[in-house]
């Protein structure tokens, strides 16, 4: 396999990452996002097709997101704000206004290309592929969730963590911090801590806290009736769907961890449901709860990032830190697999029950 990425690349590749929620780009709109240290312009053609290209103009590097999307001769074109060069969604240059007709022919402007990225839109999310070899075809199909692909995004929110991707993922898989960091009377407190056991099983490139009855000390779950089960999965690179199901009704909260740079990570929370009871919960309350929880986690990992910048050793204890160890093993295993051809093995071979107090 070709490798065009430096050995000190900190990002895990050959994976689909979260790009943007599809609703954020209406036809004819574009928006800049930073992903894996690259400035990316996500856009949607006037016909409704999502695309992604570099936000940096191949001419003289001004940001294309400051320009506009126009209907050119070839269809939707991104017009640079600086000198008006235009690019098709596939990156090909379509027009350089300063050239005379004979200069246009002599220059073969269609050989000029803006870097583009493969995208796939499903579950209301535009996923973006990052490969070790940028030009190689994706080696994986786009992510799948256990809900219909046309499920509507009901709630979407995001939060920046000033830490690397690993610290962010680990914070989401860590049961022991909950009564301390999320210490609020209506949720958990250290006083309500009790012994728990949860069984985990392997899934592709990840693991699952297998379906179980939600914690008895989380009164919020009681809203959804008695036969409710919860399953929480974690799949590389940082996809963490939590399925709450009662019969054929579900509330699915997908938390996605995406590296922006080596030390900035974005946490995106997308909620889907087909459970009528949730329609009666005011959305601003759900948003406020997300903000409270994410704010607590981001304050914790921001503080931890300061500690980690001094390069101390970290301890991972039994059993509450085991999911963190599995994640780190998955990450290392995937990198070795894709970069060195070593067979990928899930660190979790068979279902395993972990016990902790939280
Ligand atoms: S910098 Fe984009 S057209 Fe010149
Ligand atoms: Fe948390």
XYZ file of C-alpha atoms and ligand atoms in Angstrom:
363
model
C 0.000 0.000 0.000
C 1.322 3.427 -0.929
C 2.061 5.728 1.982
C 2.286 9.436 1.418
C 1.958 10.470 5.015
C 4.867 11.362 7.246
C 5.780 8.840 9.948
C 5.007 11.373 12.671
C 1.419 11.756 11.481
C -0.668 11.855 14.647
C -3.988 11.142 12.978
C -5.452 7.729 12.430
C -6.308 7.310 8.752
C -7.969 4.967 6.317
C -11.189 5.765 8.141
C -14.365 7.751 7.596
C -14.595 10.798 9.805
C -17.465 13.088 10.685
C -17.484 15.995 8.245
C -20.551 18.069 8.903
C -24.262 17.660 9.549
C -25.952 17.732 6.146
C -28.510 20.361 7.185
C -25.692 22.857 7.711
C -25.200 23.160 3.950
C -28.250 23.896 1.877
C -27.957 23.636 -1.936
C -25.652 26.389 -3.178
C -24.006 26.858 0.219
C -20.528 26.116 1.494
C -18.809 26.255 4.846
C -15.289 25.828 6.181
C -14.359 23.205 8.765
C -10.964 22.081 9.990
C -10.488 18.314 10.140
C -7.257 16.415 10.851
C -5.262 19.614 10.529
C -6.642 20.432 7.083
C -8.896 23.319 6.123
C -11.812 21.856 4.275
C -14.596 23.499 2.346
C -17.819 21.508 2.564
C -20.359 22.483 -0.049
C -23.560 21.339 -1.651
C -24.203 21.748 -5.346
C -27.377 23.412 -6.553
C -28.549 19.880 -7.396
C -28.107 18.840 -3.760
C -24.892 16.769 -3.892
C -22.488 17.265 -0.971
C -18.792 17.672 -1.758
C -15.562 18.598 0.009
C -12.436 20.287 -1.283
C -9.509 22.150 0.213
C -10.464 25.603 1.392
C -7.107 26.918 0.160
C -7.141 28.349 -3.350
C -4.545 26.633 -5.559
C -3.714 30.037 -7.112
C -2.500 32.082 -4.171
C -3.940 30.432 -1.089
C -6.769 32.738 -0.114
C -9.634 30.884 1.559
C -12.263 29.802 -0.930
C -14.918 29.909 1.800
C -14.779 33.702 1.491
C -15.911 33.377 -2.111
C -19.206 32.192 -3.448
C -20.837 29.295 -5.136
C -22.062 30.166 -8.609
C -23.863 28.477 -11.454
C -21.129 28.386 -14.056
C -20.930 26.817 -17.493
C -20.129 23.420 -16.000
C -22.779 23.557 -13.253
C -22.042 24.459 -9.656
C -18.652 26.156 -9.336
C -16.800 27.563 -6.339
C -15.566 31.054 -7.169
C -12.470 32.304 -5.371
C -12.920 35.740 -3.785
C -9.427 36.954 -4.788
C -9.138 36.688 -8.573
C -12.341 34.876 -9.401
C -10.918 31.503 -10.443
C -13.642 28.900 -10.444
C -13.476 25.252 -9.430
C -15.874 22.411 -10.058
C -16.932 20.206 -7.107
C -14.433 17.605 -8.373
C -11.666 20.191 -7.913
C -11.013 20.871 -11.577
C -10.426 24.524 -12.486
C -13.205 25.677 -14.812
C -12.450 29.344 -15.392
C -9.691 31.933 -14.913
C -11.227 35.331 -15.656
C -7.948 37.232 -16.141
C -6.858 35.079 -19.093
C -7.498 36.081 -22.674
C -9.060 33.430 -24.878
C -5.770 32.307 -26.421
C -4.078 32.293 -23.005
C -6.878 30.079 -21.644
C -6.238 27.542 -24.407
C -2.475 27.652 -23.999
C -2.635 27.148 -20.251
C -4.874 24.040 -20.138
C -6.634 25.283 -17.061
C -8.459 21.981 -16.608
C -5.107 20.542 -15.453
C -5.231 22.833 -12.428
C -6.905 21.089 -9.518
C -7.966 21.896 -5.993
C -7.527 18.926 -3.667
C -10.837 17.170 -3.077
C -12.022 14.624 -0.533
C -14.360 11.677 -0.794
C -17.609 12.219 1.049
C -20.700 10.143 1.710
C -23.970 11.400 3.129
C -26.092 9.154 5.338
C -28.085 9.538 8.579
C -28.057 13.288 7.887
C -24.267 13.328 8.230
C -21.654 14.093 5.588
C -18.792 11.671 6.278
C -15.339 12.388 4.902
C -12.614 9.873 4.091
C -9.033 10.396 5.211
C -6.603 7.860 3.797
C -2.899 7.265 4.324
C -2.724 7.514 0.547
C -4.985 10.399 -0.362
C -5.636 9.120 -3.878
C -6.434 5.508 -2.972
C -10.042 4.325 -2.896
C -11.564 3.968 0.604
C -10.875 0.517 2.030
C -14.036 0.651 4.157
C -17.693 1.317 3.441
C -19.124 4.431 5.140
C -20.192 4.041 8.777
C -23.491 2.384 9.552
C -25.814 3.049 12.458
C -28.529 0.741 13.737
C -31.299 3.119 12.637
C -32.820 3.794 9.191
C -30.360 5.612 6.930
C -32.865 8.384 6.252
C -33.386 9.088 9.965
C -33.828 12.774 10.635
C -31.373 14.664 12.831
C -33.540 16.040 15.662
C -30.845 17.700 17.732
C -27.311 18.662 16.805
C -24.762 20.363 19.003
C -20.995 20.601 19.170
C -18.313 21.389 21.692
C -14.581 22.011 21.328
C -12.191 20.131 23.574
C -8.667 21.523 23.851
C -7.053 18.134 23.935
C -6.027 15.437 21.517
C -8.431 12.922 20.049
C -7.424 10.125 22.445
C -8.105 12.090 25.620
C -11.500 13.070 24.229
C -12.507 9.503 23.311
C -11.273 8.139 26.623
C -13.272 10.757 28.519
C -16.417 9.488 26.808
C -15.702 5.842 27.665
C -14.754 6.444 31.276
C -17.442 5.423 33.793
C -15.528 6.438 36.917
C -15.576 10.189 36.260
C -19.354 10.413 36.064
C -20.248 10.947 39.753
C -17.441 13.495 40.095
C -17.350 15.520 36.889
C -21.089 15.203 36.289
C -21.980 15.688 39.914
C -25.454 17.169 39.807
C -28.357 16.269 42.016
C -30.702 15.367 39.152
C -28.178 12.937 37.655
C -25.427 11.395 39.756
C -23.501 12.290 42.859
C -20.745 10.448 44.705
C -23.406 9.545 47.322
C -25.424 7.549 44.803
C -22.409 5.506 43.714
C -22.907 1.787 43.716
C -21.393 -1.317 42.220
C -22.183 -2.016 38.604
C -21.329 -4.635 36.103
C -21.583 -4.322 32.366
C -20.848 -6.851 29.675
C -18.908 -5.742 26.638
C -18.569 -7.511 23.329
C -16.469 -6.964 20.206
C -17.835 -5.174 17.130
C -15.937 -4.311 13.975
C -13.096 -1.936 14.850
C -14.576 -1.393 18.278
C -16.575 -2.718 21.169
C -20.034 -2.482 22.601
C -21.445 -2.209 26.079
C -24.069 -4.787 25.218
C -27.782 -4.004 25.598
C -28.716 -3.687 29.252
C -31.259 -1.990 31.509
C -30.173 1.594 32.128
C -28.682 2.504 35.498
C -31.281 2.725 38.228
C -29.780 6.012 39.413
C -30.388 7.764 36.114
C -33.961 8.889 36.547
C -33.949 10.431 33.101
C -34.177 6.965 31.557
C -37.411 6.359 33.397
C -39.131 8.700 30.977
C -38.998 5.971 28.402
C -40.809 3.188 30.212
C -39.767 -0.067 31.805
C -38.740 -2.308 28.934
C -36.015 0.083 27.815
C -32.513 -1.150 27.044
C -29.363 0.801 26.338
C -26.398 -0.159 24.220
C -23.303 1.981 23.841
C -20.772 1.266 21.130
C -17.384 2.685 20.316
C -15.972 2.279 16.850
C -12.796 3.758 15.372
C -12.035 6.528 14.865
C -14.419 8.050 17.427
C -17.981 7.013 16.702
C -19.989 6.427 19.864
C -23.656 5.653 19.246
C -25.859 5.102 22.270
C -29.079 3.281 21.460
C -31.979 3.500 23.868
C -34.677 1.137 22.675
C -38.117 0.222 23.900
C -39.834 -2.132 21.430
C -39.575 -0.565 17.984
C -39.076 2.903 19.482
C -35.633 4.352 19.838
C -33.741 7.369 20.982
C -30.267 7.277 19.481
C -27.594 9.665 20.621
C -24.541 9.617 18.396
C -21.502 11.272 19.881
C -18.660 11.658 17.420
C -15.117 12.649 18.291
C -13.213 14.277 15.444
C -9.703 15.687 15.510
C -9.539 19.296 14.345
C -5.797 19.607 14.949
C -3.349 17.545 16.985
C -4.530 19.273 20.160
C -8.034 20.371 19.391
C -10.940 17.970 19.090
C -14.561 18.530 18.293
C -17.334 16.550 19.945
C -20.494 16.429 17.850
C -23.724 15.200 19.370
C -26.528 14.153 17.093
C -29.804 12.831 18.429
C -32.400 10.873 16.487
C -35.649 9.455 17.774
C -38.900 7.933 16.684
C -40.246 7.783 20.250
C -43.252 10.068 20.618
C -42.566 10.724 24.307
C -39.431 12.641 23.371
C -41.429 15.104 21.278
C -42.867 16.447 24.534
C -39.453 17.245 25.986
C -38.615 20.852 25.086
C -35.577 20.865 22.792
C -34.000 23.739 24.671
C -33.913 21.528 27.781
C -32.157 18.736 25.879
C -29.696 21.288 24.478
C -29.122 22.732 27.930
C -28.402 19.267 29.342
C -25.939 18.596 26.498
C -24.231 21.919 27.187
C -23.948 21.149 30.899
C -22.501 17.672 30.306
C -20.154 18.684 27.524
C -19.026 21.760 29.450
C -18.135 19.545 32.401
C -16.222 17.105 30.224
C -14.417 19.838 28.301
C -13.328 21.561 31.530
C -11.965 18.205 32.742
C -10.051 17.323 29.577
C -8.760 20.887 29.142
C -7.295 20.691 32.633
C -5.967 17.178 31.962
C -4.340 18.419 28.743
C -2.268 20.861 30.811
C -1.145 17.987 33.018
C -0.409 15.735 30.050
C 1.691 18.450 28.388
C 4.320 17.702 31.076
C 4.412 14.146 29.769
C 3.617 12.289 33.012
C 2.917 8.553 33.037
C -0.782 7.620 33.218
C -2.306 4.695 35.058
C -5.082 2.519 33.730
C -6.627 0.396 36.465
C -9.069 -2.525 36.522
C -11.918 -2.486 35.603
C -13.052 1.077 35.072
C -10.115 2.013 32.814
C -10.277 -1.133 30.684
C -12.443 0.452 27.916
C -9.761 3.159 27.609
C -7.123 0.438 27.175
C -9.222 -1.318 24.535
C -9.578 1.955 22.623
C -5.834 2.603 22.704
C -5.160 -0.979 21.556
C -7.681 -0.649 18.712
C -6.068 2.587 17.619
C -2.539 1.157 17.665
C -3.740 -2.010 15.946
C -5.457 -0.124 13.138
C -2.428 2.056 12.506
C -0.090 -0.953 12.378
C -2.548 -2.768 10.144
C -2.879 0.024 7.598
C 0.698 1.292 7.705
C 2.662 -1.931 8.149
C 0.221 -4.585 6.951
C 0.005 -6.285 10.365
C -3.237 -8.233 10.774
C -5.846 -6.244 12.685
C -7.111 -7.950 15.820
C -9.792 -6.681 18.137
C -8.347 -6.569 21.696
C -11.727 -7.832 22.872
C -12.046 -11.407 21.590
C -15.259 -12.445 23.299
C -17.837 -10.903 25.641
C -16.303 -9.744 28.889
C -17.954 -8.406 32.025
C -16.379 -5.445 33.775
C -17.218 -4.300 37.315
C -16.824 -0.902 38.872
C -18.484 1.571 41.201
C -19.987 4.707 39.743
S -6.060 33.299 -4.946
Fe -7.803 32.320 -5.669
S -8.025 33.128 -7.647
Fe -6.231 34.004 -6.938
Fe -18.315 12.810 30.850
